[in-house]
């Protein structure tokens, strides 16, 4: 574990950059600003350590970070339509930071906060954040905790915990953008993807959830057999049109089993995502702002990386048919997601 100064925040506090390395050499760099993953090095087919996530070189870029690159997302990942919700007869009003929706916890969500980092072991780091009652409009004083660990089987394990003194919403995720070809690649359309889901949640033209889940059979959204991300991304389909590609929540078939897998033939790097969450958002980076400067003097390109964000169903607080993201006062909510890296295809042939 190494700790370096990353920069000085606008409010004068110092942010750090932590390096955690596992026994196999897999390395994650994490900043306490936004509890963001800055780099993730895994071996490719030639044994070369390859950085498979987007990131920035400077703290100032993380303080702006419009696409939430690498950051921890909270209190609630994804959109809450209208930015309001009721709990026990009380109406709560949140920021409308995405048109008519509240997105990823609001203007000053967990991605815009300096977390308190503690080294938990040589290959893990725990970050804690105190989010006060009324923070971004959410009820309850809440303590959020994220642990990143690099494991012996080349996984980045992320454990989320949250506890509040009032009933509130807790639905954390991580917003890493992956490109398994490494830092010189501009597109993920040739990556193959598998998603272990029969159903996905539809959205309307404002990208608010409709409350419906559709069967993926016969649609561009069927990834139950590995398929190139680019194969159907331009399909003539309203769901594709509303979000400019893939940006949908998949209802996972087996909790705890593999949620999704991806493979890049060029680097030979595979990735498997396992989670105890009920769903995962597959986002093909359609809204990535072309030209935004990123690590190593490079610039962002639309669809140069993808996200697999494990989460509750979108806008679940409004739809009783979806599992509720609401936690009771004093309840400790916990979930874990692992991104495990392989050399060679992650699935059986
Ligand atoms: C959402 C996208 C959104 C992006 C913001 C993703 O999690 O699914 O719709 O544009 O976050 O960077």
Short mmCIF file of C-alpha atoms and ligand atoms in Angstrom, two decimals:
data_model
loop_
_atom_site.label_atom_id
_atom_site.label_comp_id
_atom_site.label_asym_id
_atom_site.label_seq_id
_atom_site.Cartn_x
_atom_site.Cartn_y
_atom_site.Cartn_z
CA UNK A 1 0.00 0.00 0.00
CA UNK A 2 1.33 3.37 -1.00
CA UNK A 3 -0.18 6.76 -0.14
CA UNK A 4 0.65 9.92 -2.10
CA UNK A 5 -0.73 13.43 -2.21
CA UNK A 6 -3.14 13.65 -5.15
CA UNK A 7 -3.92 17.36 -4.91
CA UNK A 8 -5.59 20.12 -2.92
CA UNK A 9 -9.38 20.35 -3.14
CA UNK A 10 -11.18 23.63 -3.87
CA UNK A 11 -12.05 23.80 -0.15
CA UNK A 12 -8.36 23.54 0.86
CA UNK A 13 -8.35 19.93 2.04
CA UNK A 14 -5.75 17.51 0.67
CA UNK A 15 -6.83 14.48 -1.34
CA UNK A 16 -4.66 11.36 -1.50
CA UNK A 17 -3.97 8.64 -4.02
CA UNK A 18 -3.67 5.09 -2.65
CA UNK A 19 -2.11 2.17 -4.47
CA UNK A 20 -3.19 -1.32 -3.46
CA UNK A 21 -1.46 -4.33 -4.95
CA UNK A 22 -2.49 -7.96 -4.62
CA UNK A 23 -0.17 -10.94 -4.41
CA UNK A 24 -0.47 -11.58 -8.16
CA UNK A 25 0.54 -8.02 -8.99
CA UNK A 26 -2.93 -6.75 -9.87
CA UNK A 27 -2.97 -3.10 -8.80
CA UNK A 28 -5.71 -0.57 -8.11
CA UNK A 29 -5.16 3.15 -7.62
CA UNK A 30 -7.92 4.80 -5.62
CA UNK A 31 -8.39 8.41 -4.54
CA UNK A 32 -10.31 9.41 -1.43
CA UNK A 33 -11.96 12.13 -3.55
CA UNK A 34 -15.20 10.50 -4.69
CA UNK A 35 -13.76 7.15 -3.48
CA UNK A 36 -12.87 6.87 -7.18
CA UNK A 37 -10.91 4.12 -8.89
CA UNK A 38 -8.26 5.96 -10.90
CA UNK A 39 -6.44 2.99 -12.48
CA UNK A 40 -6.78 -0.79 -12.49
CA UNK A 41 -3.84 -2.81 -13.81
CA UNK A 42 -4.43 -6.46 -14.81
CA UNK A 43 -2.28 -8.81 -16.95
CA UNK A 44 -3.02 -9.19 -20.66
CA UNK A 45 -2.30 -12.27 -22.82
CA UNK A 46 1.41 -11.36 -22.96
CA UNK A 47 1.66 -10.77 -19.22
CA UNK A 48 1.81 -7.00 -19.70
CA UNK A 49 0.04 -5.10 -16.90
CA UNK A 50 -2.76 -3.19 -18.64
CA UNK A 51 -4.84 -0.35 -17.20
CA UNK A 52 -8.45 -1.26 -18.04
CA UNK A 53 -10.37 1.76 -16.66
CA UNK A 54 -10.81 5.37 -17.67
CA UNK A 55 -9.50 7.96 -15.25
CA UNK A 56 -7.94 11.41 -14.90
CA UNK A 57 -4.44 12.52 -13.95
CA UNK A 58 -5.52 15.38 -11.67
CA UNK A 59 -7.75 15.98 -8.68
CA UNK A 60 -9.32 19.05 -10.33
CA UNK A 61 -10.69 16.81 -13.08
CA UNK A 62 -12.28 14.53 -10.45
CA UNK A 63 -13.87 17.58 -8.84
CA UNK A 64 -15.64 18.30 -12.15
CA UNK A 65 -16.03 14.78 -13.61
CA UNK A 66 -19.32 15.13 -15.54
CA UNK A 67 -19.47 11.42 -16.57
CA UNK A 68 -18.76 10.18 -12.98
CA UNK A 69 -15.62 8.35 -14.20
CA UNK A 70 -14.52 5.71 -11.66
CA UNK A 71 -16.44 7.26 -8.75
CA UNK A 72 -18.50 5.81 -5.94
CA UNK A 73 -22.15 6.70 -6.51
CA UNK A 74 -24.63 7.45 -3.72
CA UNK A 75 -26.89 7.72 -1.95
CA UNK A 76 -28.86 6.40 -4.88
CA UNK A 77 -27.45 5.23 -8.19
CA UNK A 78 -29.48 5.78 -11.38
CA UNK A 79 -32.49 8.06 -11.82
CA UNK A 80 -35.36 9.03 -9.53
CA UNK A 81 -38.10 10.43 -11.77
CA UNK A 82 -39.27 13.91 -10.81
CA UNK A 83 -36.66 14.03 -8.02
CA UNK A 84 -39.21 13.45 -5.27
CA UNK A 85 -40.27 10.51 -3.15
CA UNK A 86 -42.48 9.79 -0.14
CA UNK A 87 -41.44 7.94 3.00
CA UNK A 88 -43.96 7.49 5.83
CA UNK A 89 -46.13 10.28 4.48
CA UNK A 90 -43.29 12.82 4.17
CA UNK A 91 -42.37 14.20 0.74
CA UNK A 92 -38.62 14.53 0.08
CA UNK A 93 -37.29 16.76 -2.71
CA UNK A 94 -33.97 16.03 -4.39
CA UNK A 95 -31.86 17.89 -6.97
CA UNK A 96 -33.04 17.65 -10.57
CA UNK A 97 -29.53 17.30 -11.99
CA UNK A 98 -30.57 15.35 -15.10
CA UNK A 99 -33.47 17.07 -16.86
CA UNK A 100 -36.62 15.95 -15.08
CA UNK A 101 -34.72 13.30 -13.10
CA UNK A 102 -32.49 13.12 -10.07
CA UNK A 103 -29.33 11.21 -11.12
CA UNK A 104 -26.62 9.43 -9.10
CA UNK A 105 -27.23 11.17 -5.77
CA UNK A 106 -27.45 14.81 -6.93
CA UNK A 107 -25.10 17.70 -7.67
CA UNK A 108 -22.93 16.99 -4.63
CA UNK A 109 -23.36 13.23 -4.55
CA UNK A 110 -20.86 10.82 -3.01
CA UNK A 111 -18.70 11.21 -6.15
CA UNK A 112 -18.04 14.87 -5.22
CA UNK A 113 -17.00 14.28 -1.60
CA UNK A 114 -13.71 13.75 0.13
CA UNK A 115 -13.94 10.37 1.91
CA UNK A 116 -12.01 9.26 4.98
CA UNK A 117 -9.65 6.45 3.95
CA UNK A 118 -8.22 3.78 6.25
CA UNK A 119 -5.92 0.99 5.18
CA UNK A 120 -7.62 -2.25 6.25
CA UNK A 121 -4.89 -4.69 5.10
CA UNK A 122 -1.94 -4.56 2.65
CA UNK A 123 -4.30 -5.18 -0.27
CA UNK A 124 -7.45 -3.34 0.81
CA UNK A 125 -8.68 0.15 1.57
CA UNK A 126 -11.85 1.23 3.40
CA UNK A 127 -13.36 4.64 2.78
CA UNK A 128 -16.04 6.18 4.98
CA UNK A 129 -18.31 9.16 4.43
CA UNK A 130 -20.67 10.94 6.79
CA UNK A 131 -23.70 12.20 4.88
CA UNK A 132 -25.78 14.46 7.14
CA UNK A 133 -29.58 14.51 7.49
CA UNK A 134 -30.95 16.40 4.46
CA UNK A 135 -27.80 15.89 2.36
CA UNK A 136 -28.91 16.45 -1.28
CA UNK A 137 -32.47 16.21 0.08
CA UNK A 138 -32.24 12.68 1.51
CA UNK A 139 -33.47 12.01 5.06
CA UNK A 140 -31.29 10.71 7.90
CA UNK A 141 -27.71 11.02 9.04
CA UNK A 142 -26.02 8.24 7.10
CA UNK A 143 -22.62 6.62 7.33
CA UNK A 144 -21.52 5.08 4.05
CA UNK A 145 -18.58 2.77 3.76
CA UNK A 146 -16.82 1.34 0.70
CA UNK A 147 -14.05 -1.26 0.86
CA UNK A 148 -11.89 -2.01 -2.15
CA UNK A 149 -9.82 -5.20 -2.01
CA UNK A 150 -7.56 -6.79 -4.59
CA UNK A 151 -7.84 -10.57 -4.21
CA UNK A 152 -5.54 -13.50 -5.02
CA UNK A 153 -7.78 -14.54 -7.92
CA UNK A 154 -7.34 -11.18 -9.68
CA UNK A 155 -10.60 -9.63 -8.54
CA UNK A 156 -11.38 -6.15 -7.39
CA UNK A 157 -13.94 -6.76 -4.65
CA UNK A 158 -16.10 -3.79 -3.66
CA UNK A 159 -18.15 -3.97 -0.47
CA UNK A 160 -20.73 -1.25 0.26
CA UNK A 161 -22.22 -0.64 3.69
CA UNK A 162 -24.66 2.00 4.89
CA UNK A 163 -26.49 2.85 8.09
CA UNK A 164 -28.78 5.77 8.90
CA UNK A 165 -30.60 7.11 11.97
CA UNK A 166 -33.79 7.58 9.90
CA UNK A 167 -35.54 5.59 7.21
CA UNK A 168 -33.80 6.50 3.93
CA UNK A 169 -32.65 5.27 0.52
CA UNK A 170 -29.36 3.44 0.10
CA UNK A 171 -28.37 2.18 -3.35
CA UNK A 172 -24.66 2.58 -3.93
CA UNK A 173 -22.69 1.54 -6.99
CA UNK A 174 -19.39 2.25 -8.72
CA UNK A 175 -19.09 4.12 -12.00
CA UNK A 176 -15.91 2.64 -13.52
CA UNK A 177 -15.71 2.72 -17.30
CA UNK A 178 -13.92 -0.35 -18.64
CA UNK A 179 -12.01 -0.82 -21.87
CA UNK A 180 -10.28 -4.21 -21.71
CA UNK A 181 -7.96 -3.29 -24.59
CA UNK A 182 -6.23 -0.76 -22.35
CA UNK A 183 -5.48 2.92 -22.62
CA UNK A 184 -4.82 3.17 -26.34
CA UNK A 185 -8.23 2.00 -27.45
CA UNK A 186 -11.04 4.31 -28.54
CA UNK A 187 -13.89 1.82 -28.81
CA UNK A 188 -15.53 -1.07 -27.00
CA UNK A 189 -17.76 -2.09 -29.91
CA UNK A 190 -15.59 -5.19 -30.59
CA UNK A 191 -15.71 -6.38 -26.97
CA UNK A 192 -17.94 -9.41 -26.48
CA UNK A 193 -20.47 -9.26 -23.67
CA UNK A 194 -22.61 -11.76 -21.78
CA UNK A 195 -25.37 -10.75 -19.34
CA UNK A 196 -27.11 -13.33 -17.18
CA UNK A 197 -30.60 -11.80 -17.49
CA UNK A 198 -33.86 -12.70 -19.21
CA UNK A 199 -35.41 -9.28 -18.56
CA UNK A 200 -34.45 -5.64 -18.75
CA UNK A 201 -36.16 -2.48 -17.50
CA UNK A 202 -37.46 -0.11 -20.16
CA UNK A 203 -37.20 3.69 -20.05
CA UNK A 204 -39.16 6.52 -21.65
CA UNK A 205 -37.80 9.29 -23.88
CA UNK A 206 -36.65 11.20 -20.75
CA UNK A 207 -34.71 8.10 -19.60
CA UNK A 208 -37.06 7.69 -16.62
CA UNK A 209 -37.96 4.09 -15.80
CA UNK A 210 -41.39 2.98 -17.03
CA UNK A 211 -41.72 0.43 -14.22
CA UNK A 212 -41.84 -2.34 -16.78
CA UNK A 213 -39.43 -5.18 -17.46
CA UNK A 214 -39.45 -6.79 -20.89
CA UNK A 215 -38.30 -10.24 -22.03
CA UNK A 216 -35.03 -9.78 -23.95
CA UNK A 217 -35.74 -12.68 -26.32
CA UNK A 218 -35.60 -11.50 -29.94
CA UNK A 219 -34.47 -7.96 -28.98
CA UNK A 220 -31.07 -6.22 -29.29
CA UNK A 221 -30.85 -6.56 -25.47
CA UNK A 222 -30.35 -10.33 -25.44
CA UNK A 223 -26.79 -11.01 -24.22
CA UNK A 224 -27.45 -14.51 -22.89
CA UNK A 225 -24.98 -15.77 -25.49
CA UNK A 226 -21.80 -13.65 -25.75
CA UNK A 227 -22.23 -11.06 -28.48
CA UNK A 228 -20.19 -8.06 -29.66
CA UNK A 229 -21.36 -4.84 -28.01
CA UNK A 230 -21.39 -3.27 -31.47
CA UNK A 231 -23.54 -5.97 -33.08
CA UNK A 232 -26.96 -4.45 -32.35
CA UNK A 233 -26.09 -1.06 -30.88
CA UNK A 234 -27.50 0.72 -33.93
CA UNK A 235 -30.71 -1.35 -34.10
CA UNK A 236 -33.94 0.33 -35.09
CA UNK A 237 -35.50 0.20 -31.64
CA UNK A 238 -37.03 2.90 -29.40
CA UNK A 239 -35.15 1.74 -26.30
CA UNK A 240 -31.84 2.11 -28.18
CA UNK A 241 -32.91 5.47 -29.60
CA UNK A 242 -33.91 7.01 -26.25
CA UNK A 243 -30.39 6.55 -24.83
CA UNK A 244 -28.26 6.43 -27.98
CA UNK A 245 -27.24 2.78 -27.50
CA UNK A 246 -27.31 0.54 -24.44
CA UNK A 247 -28.08 2.16 -21.08
CA UNK A 248 -30.44 -0.27 -19.40
CA UNK A 249 -30.96 -2.16 -16.16
CA UNK A 250 -30.88 -5.95 -16.41
CA UNK A 251 -32.76 -8.06 -13.88
CA UNK A 252 -30.25 -10.74 -12.90
CA UNK A 253 -31.33 -14.36 -13.00
CA UNK A 254 -29.31 -15.83 -10.15
CA UNK A 255 -28.34 -13.64 -7.24
CA UNK A 256 -24.71 -14.30 -6.34
CA UNK A 257 -23.93 -16.02 -9.65
CA UNK A 258 -22.11 -14.37 -12.52
CA UNK A 259 -24.02 -11.24 -13.52
CA UNK A 260 -22.07 -10.33 -16.65
CA UNK A 261 -18.85 -11.14 -18.49
CA UNK A 262 -16.85 -9.27 -21.10
CA UNK A 263 -13.93 -10.20 -23.31
CA UNK A 264 -11.51 -8.33 -25.55
CA UNK A 265 -9.78 -10.59 -28.11
CA UNK A 266 -7.07 -7.99 -28.86
CA UNK A 267 -5.66 -7.97 -25.30
CA UNK A 268 -6.99 -11.40 -24.32
CA UNK A 269 -8.40 -9.84 -21.13
CA UNK A 270 -11.71 -11.14 -19.80
CA UNK A 271 -13.80 -9.82 -16.92
CA UNK A 272 -16.55 -11.46 -14.90
CA UNK A 273 -18.87 -9.48 -12.63
CA UNK A 274 -20.44 -11.22 -9.65
CA UNK A 275 -22.79 -9.52 -7.24
CA UNK A 276 -25.46 -10.06 -4.62
CA UNK A 277 -27.45 -7.15 -6.13
CA UNK A 278 -30.61 -7.93 -8.08
CA UNK A 279 -29.58 -6.05 -11.18
CA UNK A 280 -26.91 -4.39 -13.26
CA UNK A 281 -26.95 -1.34 -15.52
CA UNK A 282 -25.14 -1.95 -18.79
CA UNK A 283 -24.11 1.46 -20.13
CA UNK A 284 -22.22 1.60 -23.43
CA UNK A 285 -20.84 5.11 -22.83
CA UNK A 286 -23.21 6.79 -25.27
CA UNK A 287 -23.17 10.13 -23.44
CA UNK A 288 -19.39 10.23 -22.89
CA UNK A 289 -18.50 13.81 -23.92
CA UNK A 290 -16.17 13.66 -26.96
CA UNK A 291 -12.97 15.62 -26.32
CA UNK A 292 -12.96 15.61 -22.49
CA UNK A 293 -9.27 15.26 -21.42
CA UNK A 294 -8.45 12.03 -19.54
CA UNK A 295 -5.36 10.16 -18.25
CA UNK A 296 -2.13 10.18 -20.23
CA UNK A 297 -2.99 13.17 -22.43
CA UNK A 298 -5.84 11.34 -24.13
CA UNK A 299 -9.36 12.53 -24.92
CA UNK A 300 -12.71 10.88 -24.29
CA UNK A 301 -14.65 9.43 -27.19
CA UNK A 302 -18.25 8.33 -27.11
CA UNK A 303 -18.46 4.55 -26.55
CA UNK A 304 -14.76 4.20 -25.76
CA UNK A 305 -15.62 2.34 -22.52
CA UNK A 306 -18.58 0.67 -20.83
CA UNK A 307 -19.99 0.43 -17.31
CA UNK A 308 -21.55 -2.48 -15.46
CA UNK A 309 -23.15 -0.81 -12.44
CA UNK A 310 -24.70 -3.23 -9.96
CA UNK A 311 -27.77 -1.71 -8.36
CA UNK A 312 -31.45 -1.78 -7.40
CA UNK A 313 -33.85 -1.36 -10.33
CA UNK A 314 -34.05 2.24 -11.61
CA UNK A 315 -36.49 4.50 -9.77
CA UNK A 316 -37.35 1.52 -7.54
CA UNK A 317 -38.59 3.89 -4.81
CA UNK A 318 -41.62 4.64 -7.05
CA UNK A 319 -42.42 1.14 -8.26
CA UNK A 320 -43.69 -1.39 -5.70
CA UNK A 321 -43.04 -4.28 -8.11
CA UNK A 322 -39.28 -3.56 -7.80
CA UNK A 323 -37.23 -4.51 -4.72
CA UNK A 324 -37.12 -1.47 -2.43
CA UNK A 325 -33.88 0.48 -1.86
CA UNK A 326 -35.32 1.87 1.39
CA UNK A 327 -33.48 1.02 4.63
CA UNK A 328 -34.87 1.34 8.15
CA UNK A 329 -33.26 3.43 10.89
CA UNK A 330 -30.41 1.43 12.42
CA UNK A 331 -30.41 -1.21 9.67
CA UNK A 332 -27.01 -2.01 8.21
CA UNK A 333 -27.35 -2.40 4.45
CA UNK A 334 -24.56 -4.37 2.78
CA UNK A 335 -23.74 -5.57 -0.69
CA UNK A 336 -20.73 -6.81 -2.59
CA UNK A 337 -19.68 -6.76 -6.24
CA UNK A 338 -16.55 -8.35 -7.68
CA UNK A 339 -14.87 -7.64 -11.00
CA UNK A 340 -12.65 -10.67 -11.68
CA UNK A 341 -10.09 -10.58 -14.49
CA UNK A 342 -8.92 -13.52 -16.60
CA UNK A 343 -6.54 -14.10 -19.45
CA UNK A 344 -8.66 -15.73 -22.14
CA UNK A 345 -12.41 -15.83 -22.53
CA UNK A 346 -14.19 -15.71 -19.17
CA UNK A 347 -16.90 -18.11 -20.37
CA UNK A 348 -16.73 -21.79 -21.32
CA UNK A 349 -16.69 -22.48 -25.04
C1 LIG B 1 -26.35 6.26 -16.69
C2 LIG B 1 -26.31 7.13 -17.91
C3 LIG B 1 -25.71 8.47 -17.53
C4 LIG B 1 -24.35 8.22 -16.97
C5 LIG B 1 -23.74 9.51 -16.50
C6 LIG B 1 -24.96 6.09 -16.21
O1 LIG B 1 -24.95 5.33 -15.06
O2 LIG B 1 -26.93 5.01 -16.94
O3 LIG B 1 -27.60 7.32 -18.43
O4 LIG B 1 -25.64 9.32 -18.62
O5 LIG B 1 -24.42 7.35 -15.90
O6 LIG B 1 -22.41 9.51 -16.75
#
